XYZ file of C-alpha atoms in Angstrom:
552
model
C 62.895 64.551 112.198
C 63.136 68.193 112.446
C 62.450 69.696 115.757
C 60.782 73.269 115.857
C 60.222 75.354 118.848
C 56.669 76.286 117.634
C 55.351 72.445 117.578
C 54.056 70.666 121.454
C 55.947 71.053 123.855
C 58.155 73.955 124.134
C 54.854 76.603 124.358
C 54.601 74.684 127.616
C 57.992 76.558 128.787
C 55.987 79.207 129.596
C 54.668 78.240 132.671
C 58.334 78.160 133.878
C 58.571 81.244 135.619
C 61.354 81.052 137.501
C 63.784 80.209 134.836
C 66.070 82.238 134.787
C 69.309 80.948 132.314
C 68.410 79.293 128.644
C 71.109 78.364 126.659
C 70.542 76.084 123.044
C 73.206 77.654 120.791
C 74.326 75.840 118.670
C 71.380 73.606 117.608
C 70.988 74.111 114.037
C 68.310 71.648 114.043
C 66.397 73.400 116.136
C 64.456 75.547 113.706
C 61.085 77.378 113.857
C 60.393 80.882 115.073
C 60.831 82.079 118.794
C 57.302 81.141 120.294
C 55.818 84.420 121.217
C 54.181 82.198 124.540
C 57.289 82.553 126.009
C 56.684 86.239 126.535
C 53.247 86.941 126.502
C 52.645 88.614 129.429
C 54.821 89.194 132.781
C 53.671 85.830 134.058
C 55.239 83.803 131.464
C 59.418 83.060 131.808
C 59.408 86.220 132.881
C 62.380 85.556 134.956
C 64.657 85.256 132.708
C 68.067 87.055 132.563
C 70.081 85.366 129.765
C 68.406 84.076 126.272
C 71.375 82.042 124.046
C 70.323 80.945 121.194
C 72.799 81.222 118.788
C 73.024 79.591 115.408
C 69.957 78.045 115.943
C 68.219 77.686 112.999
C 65.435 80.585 113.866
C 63.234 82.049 111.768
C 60.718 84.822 112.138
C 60.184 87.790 113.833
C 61.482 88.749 117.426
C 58.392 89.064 119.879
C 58.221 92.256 121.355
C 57.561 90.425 124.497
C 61.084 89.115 124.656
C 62.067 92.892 126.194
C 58.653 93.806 127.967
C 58.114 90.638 129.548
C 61.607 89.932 130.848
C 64.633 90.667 132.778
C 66.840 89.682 130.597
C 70.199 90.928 131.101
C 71.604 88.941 127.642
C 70.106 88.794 124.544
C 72.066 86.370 122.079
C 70.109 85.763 118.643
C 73.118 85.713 116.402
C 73.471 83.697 113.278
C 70.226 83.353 112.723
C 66.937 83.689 110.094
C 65.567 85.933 111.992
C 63.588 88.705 110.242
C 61.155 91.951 110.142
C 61.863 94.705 112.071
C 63.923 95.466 115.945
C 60.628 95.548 118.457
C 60.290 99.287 119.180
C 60.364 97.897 122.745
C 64.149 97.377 122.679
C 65.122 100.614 123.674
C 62.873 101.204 126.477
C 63.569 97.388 128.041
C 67.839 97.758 127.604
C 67.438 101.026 129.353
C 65.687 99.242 132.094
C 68.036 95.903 131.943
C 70.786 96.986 130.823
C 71.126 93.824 128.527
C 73.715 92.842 126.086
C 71.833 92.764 122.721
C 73.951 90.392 119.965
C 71.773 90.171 116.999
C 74.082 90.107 113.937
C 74.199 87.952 111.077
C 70.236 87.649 110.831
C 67.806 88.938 108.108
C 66.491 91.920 109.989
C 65.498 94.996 108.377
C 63.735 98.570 108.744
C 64.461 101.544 111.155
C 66.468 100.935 114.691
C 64.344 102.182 117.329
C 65.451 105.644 117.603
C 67.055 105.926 121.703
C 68.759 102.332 121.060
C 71.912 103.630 121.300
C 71.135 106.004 124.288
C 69.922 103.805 127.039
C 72.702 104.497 130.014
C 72.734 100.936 131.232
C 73.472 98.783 127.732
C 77.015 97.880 127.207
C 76.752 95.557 124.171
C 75.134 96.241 120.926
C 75.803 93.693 118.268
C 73.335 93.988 115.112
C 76.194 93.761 112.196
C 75.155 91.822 108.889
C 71.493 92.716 108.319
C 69.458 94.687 106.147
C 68.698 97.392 108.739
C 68.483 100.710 106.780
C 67.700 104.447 107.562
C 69.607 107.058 109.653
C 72.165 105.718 112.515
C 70.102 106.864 115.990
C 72.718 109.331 117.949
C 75.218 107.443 120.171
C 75.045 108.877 123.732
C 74.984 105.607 125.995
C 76.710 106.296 128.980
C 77.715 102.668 129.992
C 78.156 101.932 126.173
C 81.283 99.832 125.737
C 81.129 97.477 122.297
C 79.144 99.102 119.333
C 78.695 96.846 116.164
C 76.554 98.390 113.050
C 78.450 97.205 110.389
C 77.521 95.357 107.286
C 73.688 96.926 107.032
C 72.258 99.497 104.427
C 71.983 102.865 106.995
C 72.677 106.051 105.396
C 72.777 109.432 105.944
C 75.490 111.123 108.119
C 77.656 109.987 110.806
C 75.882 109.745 114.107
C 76.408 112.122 116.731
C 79.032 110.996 119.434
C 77.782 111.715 123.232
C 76.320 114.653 122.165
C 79.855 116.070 121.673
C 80.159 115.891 125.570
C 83.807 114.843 126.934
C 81.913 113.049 129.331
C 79.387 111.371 127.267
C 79.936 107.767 126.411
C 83.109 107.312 128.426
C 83.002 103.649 128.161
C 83.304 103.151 124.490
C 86.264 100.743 123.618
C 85.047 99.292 120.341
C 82.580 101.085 117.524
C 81.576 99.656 114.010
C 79.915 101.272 111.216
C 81.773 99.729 108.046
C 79.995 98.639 105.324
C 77.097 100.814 105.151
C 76.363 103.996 102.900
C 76.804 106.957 105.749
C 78.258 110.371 104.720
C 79.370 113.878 105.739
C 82.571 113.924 107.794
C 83.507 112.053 111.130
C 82.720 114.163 113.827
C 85.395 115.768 115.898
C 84.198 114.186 119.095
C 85.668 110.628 118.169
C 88.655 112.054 120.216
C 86.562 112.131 123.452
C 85.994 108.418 123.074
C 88.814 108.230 125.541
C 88.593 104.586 126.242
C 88.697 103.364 122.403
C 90.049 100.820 120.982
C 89.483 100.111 117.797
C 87.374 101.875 115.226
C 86.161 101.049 112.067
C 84.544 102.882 109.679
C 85.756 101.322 105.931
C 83.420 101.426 103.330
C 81.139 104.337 103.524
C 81.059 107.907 101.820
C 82.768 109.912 104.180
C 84.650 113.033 103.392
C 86.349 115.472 104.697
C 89.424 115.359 107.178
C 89.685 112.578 109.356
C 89.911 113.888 113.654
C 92.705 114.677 115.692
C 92.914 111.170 117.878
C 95.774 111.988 119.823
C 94.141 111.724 122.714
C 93.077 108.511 122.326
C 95.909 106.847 123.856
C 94.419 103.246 124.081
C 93.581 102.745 120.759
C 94.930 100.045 118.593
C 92.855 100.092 115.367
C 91.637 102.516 113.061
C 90.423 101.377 109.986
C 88.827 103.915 107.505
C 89.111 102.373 103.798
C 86.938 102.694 101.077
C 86.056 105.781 102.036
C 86.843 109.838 100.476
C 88.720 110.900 103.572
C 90.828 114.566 102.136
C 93.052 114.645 104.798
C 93.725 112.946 108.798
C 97.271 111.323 108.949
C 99.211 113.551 111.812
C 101.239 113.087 115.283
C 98.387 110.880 116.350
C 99.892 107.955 114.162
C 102.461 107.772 117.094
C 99.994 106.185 119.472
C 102.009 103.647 121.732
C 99.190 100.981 121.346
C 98.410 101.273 117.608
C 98.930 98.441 116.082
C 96.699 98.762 112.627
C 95.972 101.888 110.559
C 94.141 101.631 107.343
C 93.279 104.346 105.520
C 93.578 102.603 101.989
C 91.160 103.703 99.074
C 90.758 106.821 100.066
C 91.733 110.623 98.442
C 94.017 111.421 100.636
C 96.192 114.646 99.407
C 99.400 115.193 101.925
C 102.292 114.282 102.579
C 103.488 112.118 105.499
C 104.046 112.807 109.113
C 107.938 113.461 110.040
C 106.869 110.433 112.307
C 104.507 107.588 110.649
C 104.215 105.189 113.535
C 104.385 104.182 117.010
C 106.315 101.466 118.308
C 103.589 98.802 118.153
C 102.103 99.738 114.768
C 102.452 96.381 112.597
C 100.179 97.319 109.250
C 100.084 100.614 107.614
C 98.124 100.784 104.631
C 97.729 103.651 102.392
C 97.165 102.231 99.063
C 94.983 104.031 96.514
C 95.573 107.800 97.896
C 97.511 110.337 96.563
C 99.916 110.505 99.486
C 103.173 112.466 98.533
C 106.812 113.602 99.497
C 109.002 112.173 101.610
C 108.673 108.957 103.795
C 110.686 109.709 106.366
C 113.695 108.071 107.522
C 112.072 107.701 111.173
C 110.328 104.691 109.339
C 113.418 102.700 110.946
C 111.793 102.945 114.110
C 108.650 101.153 113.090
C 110.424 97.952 114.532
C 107.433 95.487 114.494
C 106.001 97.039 111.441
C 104.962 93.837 109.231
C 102.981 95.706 106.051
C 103.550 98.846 104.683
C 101.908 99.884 102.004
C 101.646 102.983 99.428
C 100.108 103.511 96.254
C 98.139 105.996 94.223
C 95.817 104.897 90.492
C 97.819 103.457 88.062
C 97.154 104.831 84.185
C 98.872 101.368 82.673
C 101.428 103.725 80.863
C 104.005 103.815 82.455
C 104.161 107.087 83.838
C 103.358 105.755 88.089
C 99.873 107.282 88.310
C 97.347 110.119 87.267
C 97.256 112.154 90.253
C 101.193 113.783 90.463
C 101.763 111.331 93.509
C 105.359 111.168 94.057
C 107.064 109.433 96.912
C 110.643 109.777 98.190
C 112.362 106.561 99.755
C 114.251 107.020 103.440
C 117.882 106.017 103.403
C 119.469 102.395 102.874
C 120.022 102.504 106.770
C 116.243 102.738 107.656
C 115.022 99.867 105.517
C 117.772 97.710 107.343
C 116.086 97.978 110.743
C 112.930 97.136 109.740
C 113.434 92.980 109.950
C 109.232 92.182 110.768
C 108.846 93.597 107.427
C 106.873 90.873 105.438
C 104.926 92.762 102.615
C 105.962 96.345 100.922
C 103.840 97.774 98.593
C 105.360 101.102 96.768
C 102.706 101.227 93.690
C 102.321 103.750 91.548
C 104.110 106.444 93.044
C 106.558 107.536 90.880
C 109.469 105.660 91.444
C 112.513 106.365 89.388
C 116.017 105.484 89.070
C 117.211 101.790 89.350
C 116.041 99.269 91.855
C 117.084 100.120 95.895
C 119.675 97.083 96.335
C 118.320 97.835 100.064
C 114.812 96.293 98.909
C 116.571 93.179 98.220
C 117.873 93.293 101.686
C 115.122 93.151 103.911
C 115.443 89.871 105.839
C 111.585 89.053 106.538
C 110.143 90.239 102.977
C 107.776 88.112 101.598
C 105.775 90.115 98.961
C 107.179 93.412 97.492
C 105.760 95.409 95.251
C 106.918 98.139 92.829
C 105.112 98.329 90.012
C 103.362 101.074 87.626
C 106.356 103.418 88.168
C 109.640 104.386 86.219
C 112.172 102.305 87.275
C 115.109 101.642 85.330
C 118.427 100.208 84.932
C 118.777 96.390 85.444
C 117.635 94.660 88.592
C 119.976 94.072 91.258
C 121.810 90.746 91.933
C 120.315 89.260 95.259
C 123.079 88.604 97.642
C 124.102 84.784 99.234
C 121.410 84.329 101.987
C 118.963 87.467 100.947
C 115.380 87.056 100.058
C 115.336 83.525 101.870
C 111.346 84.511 102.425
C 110.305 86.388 99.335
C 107.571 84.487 97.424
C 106.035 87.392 95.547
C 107.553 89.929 93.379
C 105.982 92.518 91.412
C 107.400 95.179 89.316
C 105.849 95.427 86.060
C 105.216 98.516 84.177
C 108.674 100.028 84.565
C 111.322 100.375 82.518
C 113.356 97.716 83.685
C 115.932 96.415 81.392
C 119.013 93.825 80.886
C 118.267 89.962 82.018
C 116.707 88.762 84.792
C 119.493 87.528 87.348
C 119.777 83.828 87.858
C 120.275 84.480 91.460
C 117.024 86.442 91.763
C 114.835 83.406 90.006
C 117.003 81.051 92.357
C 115.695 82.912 95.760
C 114.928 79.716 97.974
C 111.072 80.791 98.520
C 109.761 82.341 94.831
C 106.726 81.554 93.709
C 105.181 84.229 91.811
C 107.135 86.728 89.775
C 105.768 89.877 87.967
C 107.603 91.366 85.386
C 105.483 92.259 82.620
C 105.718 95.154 80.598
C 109.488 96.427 81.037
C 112.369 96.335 78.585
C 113.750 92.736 79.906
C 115.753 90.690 77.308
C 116.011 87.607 79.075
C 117.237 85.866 81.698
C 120.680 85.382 82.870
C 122.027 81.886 82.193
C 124.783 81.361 84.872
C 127.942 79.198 83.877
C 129.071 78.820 80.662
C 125.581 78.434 79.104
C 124.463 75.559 81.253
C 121.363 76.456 83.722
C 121.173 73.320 85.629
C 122.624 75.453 88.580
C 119.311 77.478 89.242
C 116.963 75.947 90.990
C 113.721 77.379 89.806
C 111.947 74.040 90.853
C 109.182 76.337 93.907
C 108.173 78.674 90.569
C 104.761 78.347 90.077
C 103.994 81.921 88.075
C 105.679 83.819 85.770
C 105.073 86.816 84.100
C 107.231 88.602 81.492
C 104.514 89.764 78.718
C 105.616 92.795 76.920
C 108.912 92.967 77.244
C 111.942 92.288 74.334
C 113.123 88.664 74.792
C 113.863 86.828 71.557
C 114.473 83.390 72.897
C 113.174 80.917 75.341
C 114.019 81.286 78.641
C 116.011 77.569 78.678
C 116.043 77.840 82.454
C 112.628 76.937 82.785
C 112.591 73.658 81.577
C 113.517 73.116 85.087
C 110.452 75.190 86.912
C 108.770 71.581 87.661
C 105.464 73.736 89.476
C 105.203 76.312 86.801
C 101.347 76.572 86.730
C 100.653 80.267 84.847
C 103.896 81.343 82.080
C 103.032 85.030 80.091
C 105.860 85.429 77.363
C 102.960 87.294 75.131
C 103.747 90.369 73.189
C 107.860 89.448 73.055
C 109.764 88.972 69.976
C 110.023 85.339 70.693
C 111.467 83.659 67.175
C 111.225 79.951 66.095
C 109.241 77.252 67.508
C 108.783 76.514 71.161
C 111.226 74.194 72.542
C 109.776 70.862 72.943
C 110.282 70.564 77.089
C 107.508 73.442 76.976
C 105.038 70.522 75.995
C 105.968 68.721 78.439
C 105.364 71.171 81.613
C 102.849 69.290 82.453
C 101.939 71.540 85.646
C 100.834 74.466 83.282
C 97.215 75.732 83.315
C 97.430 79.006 81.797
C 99.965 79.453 78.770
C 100.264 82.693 76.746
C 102.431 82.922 73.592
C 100.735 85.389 71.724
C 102.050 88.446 69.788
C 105.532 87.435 69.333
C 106.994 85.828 66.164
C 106.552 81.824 67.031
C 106.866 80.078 63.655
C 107.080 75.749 62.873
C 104.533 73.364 63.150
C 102.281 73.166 66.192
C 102.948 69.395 66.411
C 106.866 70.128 66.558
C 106.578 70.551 70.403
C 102.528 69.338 71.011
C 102.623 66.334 69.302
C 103.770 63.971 72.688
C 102.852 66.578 75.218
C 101.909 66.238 78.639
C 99.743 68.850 79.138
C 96.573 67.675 80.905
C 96.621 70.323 83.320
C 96.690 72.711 80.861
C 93.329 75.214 80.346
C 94.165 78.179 78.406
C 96.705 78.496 75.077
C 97.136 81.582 73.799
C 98.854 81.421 70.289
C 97.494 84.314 68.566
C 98.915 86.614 65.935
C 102.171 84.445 65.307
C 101.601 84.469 61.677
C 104.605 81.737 61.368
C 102.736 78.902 63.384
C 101.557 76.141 61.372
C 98.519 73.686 61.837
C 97.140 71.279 62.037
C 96.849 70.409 66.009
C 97.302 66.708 65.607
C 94.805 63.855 67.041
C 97.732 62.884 69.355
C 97.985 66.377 70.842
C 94.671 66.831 71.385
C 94.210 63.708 73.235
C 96.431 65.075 76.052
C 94.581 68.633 76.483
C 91.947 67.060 78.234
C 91.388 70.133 80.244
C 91.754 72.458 77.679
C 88.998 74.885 77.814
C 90.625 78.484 76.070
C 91.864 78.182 72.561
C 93.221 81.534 71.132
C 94.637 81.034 67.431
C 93.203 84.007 65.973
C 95.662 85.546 63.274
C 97.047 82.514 62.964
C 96.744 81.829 59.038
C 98.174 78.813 58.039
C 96.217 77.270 61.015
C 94.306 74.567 59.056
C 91.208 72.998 59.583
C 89.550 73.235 62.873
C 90.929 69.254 64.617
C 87.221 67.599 64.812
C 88.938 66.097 67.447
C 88.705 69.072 69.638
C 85.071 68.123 69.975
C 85.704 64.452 70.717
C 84.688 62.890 73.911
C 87.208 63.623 76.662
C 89.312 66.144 74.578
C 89.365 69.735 75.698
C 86.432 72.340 74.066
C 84.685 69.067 74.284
């Protein structure tokens, strides 16, 4: 039986006047709307100082009552149903109470009530994740310490700050407005936020320079992505307590700072800007810096990027100091030459990324006991060339490799032609689409997790070896575009592919049907079938459309 607050008893609570504590979070069963009895009048509970009731199950409006009628000092609706509009009444009763007000994650909507943010006594406004809309009310709270807008539909532009006072909210350590539609520029007076600690502010329209923050020597987070910030990165990046930056998605247009972090900054992330010059060598000294990562738009032609973005690399002898370093992304921002070795070198590197540049040359061998953490590599669209190194495809922790349109031949088969020697066994995605390899790759027969293999748009001759129909971890296999001839039952006829959900076979003109009963009966999870081109294909297998075959 479902209990709701607006059935018998509970208008009875009322006449309880000198509560002065409810808690019920965390009774989704609960239900119903917040009885306005509770707050009718000042002779109802109105002793009460803290309201809990989160994830409740409530629906409904908020009574006005629950901030004329009370003295309540915490206000905790979160992760709710609650809807309609904030009580005008809020501002006037926090101002009086100084209550914590937590409503976030709730189905409100409509206009805050315009001196919300300037009552001198609130420290806590929470209303994040509703449907609240209109103009941000000015932020000028003098005790206001944790400010949480985020995730609503308020436009307009930024809020003013404490009325651009250096005294006015002093208190400030966190403020939210990501995920809304605000625009104009962030106003200068973030910097007399003195106490801040993290600001966030991703996902809006803003333009324009990001502030000066120096001053803010306690902050630890600034995250600004998804915005059109011109300009903003400077000394300030130094900060002894920063520990995340993001300005990613952005249109930034500069070049770096001489320094780029302080010594507690572990993620820098500059992706999708058109950030040029020189990173510095001083990068060395980011010693707990964990992600780094730079890129501008990538045109898909191998040229890096549309925007002239071109990045310098620091010195072998700064990327060697940076051992925290577990994901590098250098996308797109005109990268030539061959390969840094020094890449291959850094000792914590899990995910690296180089792609949409101009590299060339052949990539580096990977030295006994490097890349022991690496599980991610990407560096397609280059102009890599030569074989793949056995000893790169043999790094202990691989799982995902990215080498798609380059100028690869192959891959390097160690020892007198045998390739039992690499262990390729943790592989579970390859990539090598548009590149110039003619054969098989015969060291995959031993990739025993391969899930996802691209050899499309090769020059791939002959018919696939017959271990290839019998990977049976595969669930995505493309072949097309290359020169595949033989009969389709040559390496399908026993396979074991029941994994297996897309095959891409088209424009091999050589390939021959039909796709045999027996094959068929193993693609039981075939759902993508690409033969187009194919001309000697036969007739469509009926059996495709057979109970418990794939297309079925």
């Amino acid at each position: 039986m479902r209990l709701s607050l607006c059935r018998g008893r509970p208008d009875a609570w009322a006449a309880m006047g000198a509560l002065q504590t409810l808690r019920a979070s965390d009774n989704a069963r609960l239900g119903g709307v917040v009885p306005p009895a509770w707050f009718a009048d000042r002779s109802a509970m109105n002793a009460l100082q803290t309201i809990e009731m989160r994830r409740c199950g409530l629906s409904g409006p908020i009574p006005p009552g629950m901030f004329t009628a009370t003295d309540a000092k915490v206000i905790d609706l979160r992760e709710n149903a609650l809807n309609g509009s904030l009580p005008a009444a809020a501002a006037a009763a926090t101002k009086r109470h100084g209550a914590e007000l937590f409503l976030a994650r709730n189905d409100l909507a409509g206009v805050l009530p315009s001196g919300l943010f300037a009552n001198d006594a609130v420290k806590t406004i929470d209303v994040a994740g509703n449907a609240f809309n209109g103009s941000l009310p000015n932020i000028t709270g003098a005790a206001l310490q944790h400010l949480d807008v985020s995730s609503n539909h308020f436009t307009g532009l930024f809020p003013t700050l404490g009325g651009g006072g250096a005294s006015s909210t002093p208190q400030m350590t966190f403020l939210s407005v990501s995920g809304n539609a605000l625009t104009g520029s962030i106003p200068p007076s973030l910097s007399s936020l003195t106490k801040l600690q993290e600001f966030q502010a991703s996902d809006n329209a803003l333009t324009g320079a990001f502030p000066d923050v120096a001053a803010l020597q306690n902050l630890r987070v600034v995250d600004v992505s998804g915005n059109a910030l011109e300009s903003g990165l400077g000394a300030w990046l130094e900060s002894p307590k920063l520990t995340r930056v993001n300005f990613a998605r952005n249109v930034l247009r500069q070049s770096l700072p001489s320094k780029t972090c302080g010594i507690n900054l572990e993620t820098l992330d500059l992706r999708e800007n058109f950030i040029h010059g020189q990173l510095p060598d001083s990068i060395g000294d980011c010693a707990r810096l964990r992600e780094l990562h730079l890129s501008a738009r990538a045109t898909g032609n191998g040229s890096g990027n549309d925007g002239g973005v071109a990045i310098a690399l620091p010195n072998a002898s700064a990327w060697s100091t940076l051992a925290n370093l577990t994901d590098l992304t250098l996308s797109c921002v005109g990268l030539n030459g061959t390969l840094p070795s020094s890449l291959f070198t850094l000792p914590a590197i899990q995910t690296l990324d180089a792609s949409h540049n101009a590299l060339s040359g052949t990539l580096p061998a990977v030295a006994a006991g490097s890349l022991t953490t690496l599980r991610t590599l990407t560096l397609n669209d280059n102009a890599l060339e030569g074989e793949v190194p056995a000893s790169l495809l043999a790094a202990p922790s691989l799982e995902t490799l990215r080498l798609s349109d380059n100028r690869l031949t192959g891959m390097e088969t160690p020892a007198a032609g045998s390739s039992s020697s690499i262990d390729v066994s943790g592989v579970t995605s390859l990539y090598l689409a548009g590149n110039n390899l003619t054969s098989f790759p015969s060291a995959l027969q031993n990739a025993t997790s391969l899930t996802a293999l691209d050899l499309s748009d090769n020059a791939l001759e002959g018919s696939p070896p017959p271990w290839l129909g019998r990977a049976s971890t595969l669930v995505t296999l493309r072949l097309g575009g290359n020169k595949i001839t033989g009969a389709l039952d040559h390496w399908l006829a026993n396979n074991t592919l029941r994994r297996l959900h897309t095959l891409s076979l088209e424009g091999n003109v050589g390939i021959t049907g039909p796709l045999g009963a027996a094959a068929i009966a193993n693609l039981s999870s075939l759902a993508v079938l690409n033969v187009a081109g194919i001309q000697t294909f036969g007739d469509f297998p009926a059996a495709l459309g057979a109970v418990g075959a794939g297309l079925g």
